[in-house]
mmCIF file of C-alpha atoms in Angstrom:
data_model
loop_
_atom_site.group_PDB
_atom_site.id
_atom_site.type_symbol
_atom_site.label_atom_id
_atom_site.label_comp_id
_atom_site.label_asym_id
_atom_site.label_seq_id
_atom_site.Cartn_x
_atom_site.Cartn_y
_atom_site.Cartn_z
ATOM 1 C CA UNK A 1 -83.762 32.888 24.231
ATOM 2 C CA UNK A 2 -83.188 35.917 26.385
ATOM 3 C CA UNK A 3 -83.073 34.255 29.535
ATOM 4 C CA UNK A 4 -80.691 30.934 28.039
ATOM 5 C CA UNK A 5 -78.010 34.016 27.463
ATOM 6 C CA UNK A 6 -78.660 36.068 30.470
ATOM 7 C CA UNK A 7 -77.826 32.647 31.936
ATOM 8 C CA UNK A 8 -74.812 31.747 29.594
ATOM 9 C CA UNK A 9 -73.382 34.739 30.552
ATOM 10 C CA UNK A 10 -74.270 34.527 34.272
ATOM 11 C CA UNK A 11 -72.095 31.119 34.049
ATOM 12 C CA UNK A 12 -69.016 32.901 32.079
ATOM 13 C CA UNK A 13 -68.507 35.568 34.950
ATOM 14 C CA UNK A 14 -68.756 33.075 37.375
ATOM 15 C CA UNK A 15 -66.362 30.691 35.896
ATOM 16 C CA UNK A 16 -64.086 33.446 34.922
ATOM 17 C CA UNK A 17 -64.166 35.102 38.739
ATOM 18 C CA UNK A 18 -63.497 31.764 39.591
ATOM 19 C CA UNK A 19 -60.504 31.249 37.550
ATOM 20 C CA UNK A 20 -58.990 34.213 38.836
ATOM 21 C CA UNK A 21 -59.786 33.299 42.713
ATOM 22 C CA UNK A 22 -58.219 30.312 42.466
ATOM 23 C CA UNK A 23 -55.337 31.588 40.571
ATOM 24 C CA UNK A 24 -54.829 34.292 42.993
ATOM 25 C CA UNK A 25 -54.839 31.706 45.936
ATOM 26 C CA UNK A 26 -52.259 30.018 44.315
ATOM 27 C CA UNK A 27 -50.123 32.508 43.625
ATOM 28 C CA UNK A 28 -50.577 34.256 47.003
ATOM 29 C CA UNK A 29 -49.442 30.107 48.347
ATOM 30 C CA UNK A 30 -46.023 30.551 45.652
ATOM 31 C CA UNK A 31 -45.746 34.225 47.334
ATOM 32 C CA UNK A 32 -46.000 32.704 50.772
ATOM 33 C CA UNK A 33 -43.751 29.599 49.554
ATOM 34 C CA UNK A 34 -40.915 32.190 48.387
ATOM 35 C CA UNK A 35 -41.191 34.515 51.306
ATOM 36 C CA UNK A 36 -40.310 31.344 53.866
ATOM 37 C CA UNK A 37 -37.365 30.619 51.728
ATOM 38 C CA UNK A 38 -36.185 34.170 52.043
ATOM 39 C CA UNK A 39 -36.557 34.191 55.747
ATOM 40 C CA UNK A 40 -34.755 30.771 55.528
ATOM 41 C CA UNK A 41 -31.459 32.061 53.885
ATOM 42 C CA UNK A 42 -31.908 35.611 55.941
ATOM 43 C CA UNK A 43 -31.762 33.465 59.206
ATOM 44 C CA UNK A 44 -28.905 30.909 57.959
ATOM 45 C CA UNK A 45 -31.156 27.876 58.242
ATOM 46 C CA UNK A 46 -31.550 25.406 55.148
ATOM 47 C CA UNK A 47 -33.635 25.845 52.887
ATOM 48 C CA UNK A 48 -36.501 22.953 52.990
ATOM 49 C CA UNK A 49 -36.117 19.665 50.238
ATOM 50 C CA UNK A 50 -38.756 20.498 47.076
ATOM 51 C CA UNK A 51 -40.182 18.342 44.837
ATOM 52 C CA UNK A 52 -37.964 19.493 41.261
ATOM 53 C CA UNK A 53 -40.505 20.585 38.719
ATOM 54 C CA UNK A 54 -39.195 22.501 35.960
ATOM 55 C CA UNK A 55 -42.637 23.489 34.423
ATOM 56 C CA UNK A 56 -43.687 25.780 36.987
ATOM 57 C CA UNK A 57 -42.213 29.167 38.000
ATOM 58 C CA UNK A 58 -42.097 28.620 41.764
ATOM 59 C CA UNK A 59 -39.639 25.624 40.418
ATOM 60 C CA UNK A 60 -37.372 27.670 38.773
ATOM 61 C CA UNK A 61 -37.457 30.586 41.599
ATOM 62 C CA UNK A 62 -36.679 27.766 43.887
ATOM 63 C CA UNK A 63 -33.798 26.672 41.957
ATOM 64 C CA UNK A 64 -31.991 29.887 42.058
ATOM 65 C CA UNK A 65 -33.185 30.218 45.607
ATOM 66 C CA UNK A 66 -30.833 27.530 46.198
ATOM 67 C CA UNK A 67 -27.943 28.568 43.642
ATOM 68 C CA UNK A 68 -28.140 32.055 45.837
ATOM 69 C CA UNK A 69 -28.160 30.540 49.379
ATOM 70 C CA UNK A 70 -24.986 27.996 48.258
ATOM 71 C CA UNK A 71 -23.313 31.055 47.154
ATOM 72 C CA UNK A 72 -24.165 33.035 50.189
ATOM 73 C CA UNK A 73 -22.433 30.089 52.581
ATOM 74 C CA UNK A 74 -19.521 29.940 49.948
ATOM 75 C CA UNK A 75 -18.966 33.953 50.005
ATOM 76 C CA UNK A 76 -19.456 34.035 54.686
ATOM 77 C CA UNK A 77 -17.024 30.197 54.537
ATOM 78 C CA UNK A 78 -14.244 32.980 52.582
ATOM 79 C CA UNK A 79 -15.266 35.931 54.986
ATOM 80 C CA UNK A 80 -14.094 33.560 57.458
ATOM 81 C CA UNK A 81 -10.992 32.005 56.189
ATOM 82 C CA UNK A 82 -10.065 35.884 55.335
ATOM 83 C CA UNK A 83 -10.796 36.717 59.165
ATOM 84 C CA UNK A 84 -8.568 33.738 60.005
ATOM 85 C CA UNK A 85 -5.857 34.424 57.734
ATOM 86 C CA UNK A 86 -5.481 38.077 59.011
ATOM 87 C CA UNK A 87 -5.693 37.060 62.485
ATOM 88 C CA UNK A 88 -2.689 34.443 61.587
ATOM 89 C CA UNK A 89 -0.975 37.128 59.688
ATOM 90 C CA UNK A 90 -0.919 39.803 62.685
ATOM 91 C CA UNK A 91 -0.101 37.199 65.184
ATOM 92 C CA UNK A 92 3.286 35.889 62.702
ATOM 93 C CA UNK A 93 4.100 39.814 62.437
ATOM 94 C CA UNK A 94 4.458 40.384 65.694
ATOM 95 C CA UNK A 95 5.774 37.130 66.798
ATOM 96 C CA UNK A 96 8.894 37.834 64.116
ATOM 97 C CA UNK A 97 8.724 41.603 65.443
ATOM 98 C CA UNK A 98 9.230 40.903 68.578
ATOM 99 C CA UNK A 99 12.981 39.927 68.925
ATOM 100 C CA UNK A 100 14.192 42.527 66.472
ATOM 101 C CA UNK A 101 12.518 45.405 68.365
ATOM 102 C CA UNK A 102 13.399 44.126 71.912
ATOM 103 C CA UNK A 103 17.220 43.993 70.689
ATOM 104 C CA UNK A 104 17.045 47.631 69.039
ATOM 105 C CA UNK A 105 15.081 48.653 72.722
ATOM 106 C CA UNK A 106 18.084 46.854 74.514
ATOM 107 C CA UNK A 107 20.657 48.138 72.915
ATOM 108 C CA UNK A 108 19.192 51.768 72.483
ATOM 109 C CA UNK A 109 19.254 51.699 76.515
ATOM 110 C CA UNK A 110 23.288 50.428 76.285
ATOM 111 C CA UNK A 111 23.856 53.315 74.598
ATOM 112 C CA UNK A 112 22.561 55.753 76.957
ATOM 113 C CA UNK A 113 25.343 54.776 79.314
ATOM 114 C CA UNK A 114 27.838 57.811 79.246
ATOM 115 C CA UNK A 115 30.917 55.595 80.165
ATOM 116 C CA UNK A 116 30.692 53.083 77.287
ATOM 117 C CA UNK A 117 33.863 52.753 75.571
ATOM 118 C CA UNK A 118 34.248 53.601 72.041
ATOM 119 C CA UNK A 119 34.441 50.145 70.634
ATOM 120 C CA UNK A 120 31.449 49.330 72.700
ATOM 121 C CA UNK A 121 29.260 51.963 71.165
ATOM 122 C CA UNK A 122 30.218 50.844 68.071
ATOM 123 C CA UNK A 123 29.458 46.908 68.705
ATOM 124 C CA UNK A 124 25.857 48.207 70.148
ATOM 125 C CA UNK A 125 25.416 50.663 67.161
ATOM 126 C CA UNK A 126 26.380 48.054 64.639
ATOM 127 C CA UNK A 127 23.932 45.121 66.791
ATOM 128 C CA UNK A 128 20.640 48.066 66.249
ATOM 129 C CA UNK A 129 21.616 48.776 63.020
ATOM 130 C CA UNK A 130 21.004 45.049 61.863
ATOM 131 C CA UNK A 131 17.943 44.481 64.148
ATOM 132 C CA UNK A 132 16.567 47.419 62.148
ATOM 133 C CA UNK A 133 17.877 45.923 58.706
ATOM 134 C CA UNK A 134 15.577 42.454 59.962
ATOM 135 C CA UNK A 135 12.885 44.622 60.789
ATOM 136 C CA UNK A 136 12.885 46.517 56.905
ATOM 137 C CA UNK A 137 13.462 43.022 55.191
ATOM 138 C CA UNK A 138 10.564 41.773 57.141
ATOM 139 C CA UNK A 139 8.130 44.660 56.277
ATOM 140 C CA UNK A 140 8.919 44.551 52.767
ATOM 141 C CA UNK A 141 8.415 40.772 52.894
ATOM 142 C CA UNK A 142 5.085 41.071 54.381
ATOM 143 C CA UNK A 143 3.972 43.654 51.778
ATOM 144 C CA UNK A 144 4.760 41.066 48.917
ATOM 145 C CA UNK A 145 3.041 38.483 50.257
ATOM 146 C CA UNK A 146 0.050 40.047 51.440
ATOM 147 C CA UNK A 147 0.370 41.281 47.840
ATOM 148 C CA UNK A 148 0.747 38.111 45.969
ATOM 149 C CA UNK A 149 -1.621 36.610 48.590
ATOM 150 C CA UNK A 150 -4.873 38.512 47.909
ATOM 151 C CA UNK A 151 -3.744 38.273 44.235
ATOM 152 C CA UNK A 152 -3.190 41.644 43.439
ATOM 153 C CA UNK A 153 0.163 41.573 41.684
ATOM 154 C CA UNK A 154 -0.186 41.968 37.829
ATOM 155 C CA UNK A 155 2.479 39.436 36.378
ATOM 156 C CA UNK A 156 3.137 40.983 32.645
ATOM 157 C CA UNK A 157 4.767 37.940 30.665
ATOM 158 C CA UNK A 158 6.775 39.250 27.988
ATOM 159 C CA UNK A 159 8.842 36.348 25.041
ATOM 160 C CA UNK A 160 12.160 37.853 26.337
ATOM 161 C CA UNK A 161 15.233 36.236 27.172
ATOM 162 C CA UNK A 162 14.968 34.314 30.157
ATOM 163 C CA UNK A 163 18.992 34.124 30.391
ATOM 164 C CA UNK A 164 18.683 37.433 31.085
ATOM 165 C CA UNK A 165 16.636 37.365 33.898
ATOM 166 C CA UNK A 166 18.776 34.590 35.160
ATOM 167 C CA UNK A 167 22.407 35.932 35.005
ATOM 168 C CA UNK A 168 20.381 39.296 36.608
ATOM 169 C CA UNK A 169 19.752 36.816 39.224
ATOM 170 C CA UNK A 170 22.844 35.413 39.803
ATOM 171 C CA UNK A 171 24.977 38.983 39.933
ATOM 172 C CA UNK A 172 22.382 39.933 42.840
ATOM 173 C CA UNK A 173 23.554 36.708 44.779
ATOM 174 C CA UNK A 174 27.292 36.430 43.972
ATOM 175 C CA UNK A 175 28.871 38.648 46.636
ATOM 176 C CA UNK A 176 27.311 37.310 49.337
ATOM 177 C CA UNK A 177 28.361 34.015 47.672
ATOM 178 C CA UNK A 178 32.085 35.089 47.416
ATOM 179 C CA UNK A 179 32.036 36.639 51.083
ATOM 180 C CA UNK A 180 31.324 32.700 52.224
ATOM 181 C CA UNK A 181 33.595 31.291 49.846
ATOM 182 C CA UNK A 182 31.393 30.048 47.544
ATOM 183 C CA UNK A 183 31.102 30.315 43.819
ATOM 184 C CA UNK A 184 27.682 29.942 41.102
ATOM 185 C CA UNK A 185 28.121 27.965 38.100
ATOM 186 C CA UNK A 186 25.660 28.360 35.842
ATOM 187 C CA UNK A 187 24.666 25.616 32.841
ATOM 188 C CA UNK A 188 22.773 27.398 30.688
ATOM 189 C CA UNK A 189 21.737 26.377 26.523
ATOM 190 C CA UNK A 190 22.965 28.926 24.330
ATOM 191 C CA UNK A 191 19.229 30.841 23.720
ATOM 192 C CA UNK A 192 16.598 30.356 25.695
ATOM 193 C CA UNK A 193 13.166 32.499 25.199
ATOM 194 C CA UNK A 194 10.112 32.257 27.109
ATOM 195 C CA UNK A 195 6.984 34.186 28.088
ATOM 196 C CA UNK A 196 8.060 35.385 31.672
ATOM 197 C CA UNK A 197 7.725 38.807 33.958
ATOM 198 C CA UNK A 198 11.471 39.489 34.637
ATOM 199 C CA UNK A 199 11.550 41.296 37.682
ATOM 200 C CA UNK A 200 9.386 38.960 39.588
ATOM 201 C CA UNK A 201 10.752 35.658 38.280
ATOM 202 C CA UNK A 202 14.267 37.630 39.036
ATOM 203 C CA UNK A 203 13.466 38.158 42.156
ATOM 204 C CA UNK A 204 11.843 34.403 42.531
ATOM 205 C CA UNK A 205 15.449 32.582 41.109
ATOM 206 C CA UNK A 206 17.593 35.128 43.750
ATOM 207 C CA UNK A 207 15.643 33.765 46.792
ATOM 208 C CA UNK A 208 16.383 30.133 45.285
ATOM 209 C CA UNK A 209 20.213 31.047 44.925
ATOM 210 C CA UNK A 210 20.263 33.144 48.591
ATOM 211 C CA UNK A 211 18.897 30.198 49.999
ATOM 212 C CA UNK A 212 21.686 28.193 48.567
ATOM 213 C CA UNK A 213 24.096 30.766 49.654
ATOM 214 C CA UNK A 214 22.978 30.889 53.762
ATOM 215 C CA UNK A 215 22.928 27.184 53.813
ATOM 216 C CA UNK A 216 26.342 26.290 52.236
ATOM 217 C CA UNK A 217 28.878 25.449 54.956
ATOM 218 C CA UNK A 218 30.852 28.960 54.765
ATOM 219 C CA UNK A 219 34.644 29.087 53.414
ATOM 220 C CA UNK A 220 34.236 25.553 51.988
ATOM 221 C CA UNK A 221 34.581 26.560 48.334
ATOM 222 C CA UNK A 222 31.633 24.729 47.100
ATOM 223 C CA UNK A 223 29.740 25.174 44.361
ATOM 224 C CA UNK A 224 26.271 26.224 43.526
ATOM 225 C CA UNK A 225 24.833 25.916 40.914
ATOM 226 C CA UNK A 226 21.993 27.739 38.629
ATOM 227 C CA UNK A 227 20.758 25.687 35.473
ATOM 228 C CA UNK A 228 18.046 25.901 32.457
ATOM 229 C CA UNK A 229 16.395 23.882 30.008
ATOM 230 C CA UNK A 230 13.775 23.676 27.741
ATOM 231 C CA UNK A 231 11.890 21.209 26.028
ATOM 232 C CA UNK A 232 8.551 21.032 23.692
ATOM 233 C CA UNK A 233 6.435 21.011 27.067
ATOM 234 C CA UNK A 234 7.833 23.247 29.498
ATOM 235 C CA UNK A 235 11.442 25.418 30.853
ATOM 236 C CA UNK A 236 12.901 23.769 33.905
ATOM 237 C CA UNK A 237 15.322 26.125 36.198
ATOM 238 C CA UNK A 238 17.062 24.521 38.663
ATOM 239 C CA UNK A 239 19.521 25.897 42.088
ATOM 240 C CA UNK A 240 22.043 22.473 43.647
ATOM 241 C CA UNK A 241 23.621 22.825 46.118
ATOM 242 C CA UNK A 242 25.988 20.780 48.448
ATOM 243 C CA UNK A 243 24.077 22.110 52.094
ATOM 244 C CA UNK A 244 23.026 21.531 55.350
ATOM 245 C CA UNK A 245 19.980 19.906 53.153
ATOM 246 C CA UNK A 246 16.819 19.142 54.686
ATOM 247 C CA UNK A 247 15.118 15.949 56.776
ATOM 248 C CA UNK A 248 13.181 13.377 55.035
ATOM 249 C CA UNK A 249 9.239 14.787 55.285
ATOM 250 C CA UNK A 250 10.191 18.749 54.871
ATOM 251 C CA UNK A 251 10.344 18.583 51.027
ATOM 252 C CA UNK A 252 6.836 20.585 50.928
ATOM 253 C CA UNK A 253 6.597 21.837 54.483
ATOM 254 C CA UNK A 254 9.665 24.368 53.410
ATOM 255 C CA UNK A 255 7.252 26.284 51.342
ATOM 256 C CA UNK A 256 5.170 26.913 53.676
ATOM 257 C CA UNK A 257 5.183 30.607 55.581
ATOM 258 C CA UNK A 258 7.462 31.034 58.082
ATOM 259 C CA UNK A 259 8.429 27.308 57.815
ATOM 260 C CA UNK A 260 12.324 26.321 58.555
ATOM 261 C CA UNK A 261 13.441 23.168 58.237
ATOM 262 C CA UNK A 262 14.709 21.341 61.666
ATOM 263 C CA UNK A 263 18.261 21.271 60.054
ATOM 264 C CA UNK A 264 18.177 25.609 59.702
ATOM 265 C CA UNK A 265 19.532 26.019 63.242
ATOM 266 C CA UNK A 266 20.631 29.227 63.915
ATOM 267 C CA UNK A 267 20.751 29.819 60.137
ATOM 268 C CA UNK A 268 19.470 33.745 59.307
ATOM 269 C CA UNK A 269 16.221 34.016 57.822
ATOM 270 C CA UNK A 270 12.614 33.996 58.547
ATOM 271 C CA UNK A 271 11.183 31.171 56.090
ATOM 272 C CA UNK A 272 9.758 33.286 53.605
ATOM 273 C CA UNK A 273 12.252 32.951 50.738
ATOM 274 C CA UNK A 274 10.813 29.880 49.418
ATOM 275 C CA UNK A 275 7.231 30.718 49.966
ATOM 276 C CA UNK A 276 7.760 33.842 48.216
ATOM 277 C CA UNK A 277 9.389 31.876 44.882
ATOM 278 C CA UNK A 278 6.331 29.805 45.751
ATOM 279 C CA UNK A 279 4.159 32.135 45.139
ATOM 280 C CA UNK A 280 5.628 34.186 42.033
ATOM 281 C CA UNK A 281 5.968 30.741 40.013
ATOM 282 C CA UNK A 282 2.484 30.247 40.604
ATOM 283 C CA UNK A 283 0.916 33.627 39.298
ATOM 284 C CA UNK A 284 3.248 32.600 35.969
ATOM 285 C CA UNK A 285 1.417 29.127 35.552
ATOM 286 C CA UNK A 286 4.156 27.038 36.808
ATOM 287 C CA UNK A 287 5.293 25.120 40.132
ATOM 288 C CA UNK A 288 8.365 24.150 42.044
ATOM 289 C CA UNK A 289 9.547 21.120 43.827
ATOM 290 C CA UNK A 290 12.195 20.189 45.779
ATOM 291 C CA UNK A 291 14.313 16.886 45.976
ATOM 292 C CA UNK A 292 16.580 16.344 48.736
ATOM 293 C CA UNK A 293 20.624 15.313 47.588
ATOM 294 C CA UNK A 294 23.010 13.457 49.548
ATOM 295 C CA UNK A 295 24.934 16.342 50.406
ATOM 296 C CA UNK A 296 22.519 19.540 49.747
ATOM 297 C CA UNK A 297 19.066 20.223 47.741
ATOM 298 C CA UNK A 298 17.996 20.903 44.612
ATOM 299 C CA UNK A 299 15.246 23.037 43.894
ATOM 300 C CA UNK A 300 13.554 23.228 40.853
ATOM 301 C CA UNK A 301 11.431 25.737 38.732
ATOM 302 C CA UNK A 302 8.957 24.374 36.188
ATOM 303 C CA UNK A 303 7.113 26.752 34.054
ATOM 304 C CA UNK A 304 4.421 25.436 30.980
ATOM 305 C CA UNK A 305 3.344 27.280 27.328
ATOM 306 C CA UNK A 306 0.516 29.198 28.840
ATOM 307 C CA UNK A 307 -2.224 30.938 26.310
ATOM 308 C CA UNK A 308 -2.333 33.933 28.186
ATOM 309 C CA UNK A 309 -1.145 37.272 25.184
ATOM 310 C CA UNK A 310 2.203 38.374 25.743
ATOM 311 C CA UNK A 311 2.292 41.704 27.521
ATOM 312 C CA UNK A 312 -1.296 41.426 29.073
ATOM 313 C CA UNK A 313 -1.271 41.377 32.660
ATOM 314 C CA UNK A 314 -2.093 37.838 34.742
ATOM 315 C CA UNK A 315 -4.300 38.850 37.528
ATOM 316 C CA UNK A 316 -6.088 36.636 40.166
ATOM 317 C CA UNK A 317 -8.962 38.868 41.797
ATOM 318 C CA UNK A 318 -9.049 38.496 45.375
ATOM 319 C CA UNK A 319 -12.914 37.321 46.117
ATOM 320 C CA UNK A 320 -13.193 40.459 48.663
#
């Protein structure tokens, strides 16, 4: 009897001690398994095709193994498209820089001529004086749309009146407008409320209605004109006007940075107007579109019933 459990036991250790060999050779082949899949993502090579198992551990660490090396290509694909996009952005700076600052360097040099007449000095005085007012508008451009680009800009949408914001709008534009001979009309209901951040959809209607203004034929006494509506489903604003318009193909290319249409000429401006409105529409849930006329455009401002509480701020994160 003594020696049947000496024996019995004998068998138990070894089976155990077996067990836990084997078990250990297979774990130290999941370690091994694993630890070429690291390497694999460290390097940037693919991870090797697997059998899916869900049962077993190695399964699921494999899964999220992949999960991790998708997101690792999605986050160095945006690294890249960053890189590219601040490459662009430095190489449109200076490119728009350029003329501005070789005019203020021209004229400086005029100036240092000590036989220059009076009305000459003042000609070159007044020509550096608006190379430098091109070179403010364009750095306080830039810092808005980097801004609005990297989503940074809080929009805080507040139920206020949006004919406010609007008539704001239009007494920002309406001296240049009269200078050129040109008059807004508005067409506006009687109330109109809706969730909106007034200084930046302001600002977004004023490029609209400058727009209008540089590309009305000067001293013609058109009109432009600003208009609202509102229905169950969204708040359309609208800017006509009877322009230069733009070629057949350019209705979304206009939006684009930097973008003038081929009928701008030598029109002022540096195509960032409508990118900018663009832009600001967008953070408030909305979009905008514009139709070509026979004589002008019309661009148009839709915004939707968002669920987003009134007052909180609407923030993209940039993914950096």
């Amino acid at each position: 009897m003594g020696i049947w459990c000496i024996i019995t036991t004998a068998l138990a250790v070894f089976s155990i001690g077996a067990v836990w060999y084997w078990q250990g050779k297979y774990r130290e082949r999941e370690l091994s398994e694993i630890s070429s899949m690291l390497e694999c993502i460290l390097d940037g090579r693919e991870l090797p095709e697997r059998r899916a198992d869900q049962e077993t551990l190695l399964s699921k660490i494999t899964h999220q193994l992949f999960r991790l090396q998708s997101m690792t290509k999605g986050y160095h694909a945006r690294l890249e498209q960053d890189r590219d996009s601040i490459k662009n952005l430095i190489t449109e700076i200076a490119h728009q820089m350029r003329t501005p600052l070789a005019n203020i360097e021209t004229y400086l040099d005029f100036l240092q001529d000590e036989d220059l007449s009076r009305e000459e000095q003042k000609s070159y005085l007044k020509a550096v004086m608006l190379s430098e007012k091109k070179i403010h508008f364009l750095a306080e451009s830039f810092i808005k749309m980097s801004r609005l680009e990297h989503r940074i800009i809080q929009i805080h949408p507040l139920d206020t009146d949006l004919l406010l914001t609007l008539s704001e709008a239009v007494s920002q534009a309406e001296e240049k407008a009269r200078r050129r001979g040109l008059q807004i009309c508005t067409r506006f209901p009687e109330t109109l409320f809706h969730p909106h951040d007034a200084d930046w959809l302001g600002e977004a209607v004023f490029n609209l209605l400058d727009n209008a203004v540089k590309y009305s034929l000067p001293g013609s006494g058109g009109e432009i004109l600003l208009g609202a509506e509102q229905n169950e489903m969204f708040v359309r604003i609208w800017v006509s006007d009877h322009g230069t318009g733009i070629e057949e193909g350019d209705e979304a290319r206009v939006f684009q940075r930097f973008y003038r249409g081929s009928n701008a000429g030598k029109t002022e401006g540096f195509g960032l107007g409508l990118y900018l409105t663009r832009e600001i529409v967008l953070l408030h849930g909305g979009f905008v579109k514009l139709k070509r006329q026979e004589d002008g455009t019309c661009v148009e401002i839709y915004l939707g019933y968002c669920s987003h509480p009134l007052g909180a701020p609407v923030t993209v994160s940039s993914p950096f």
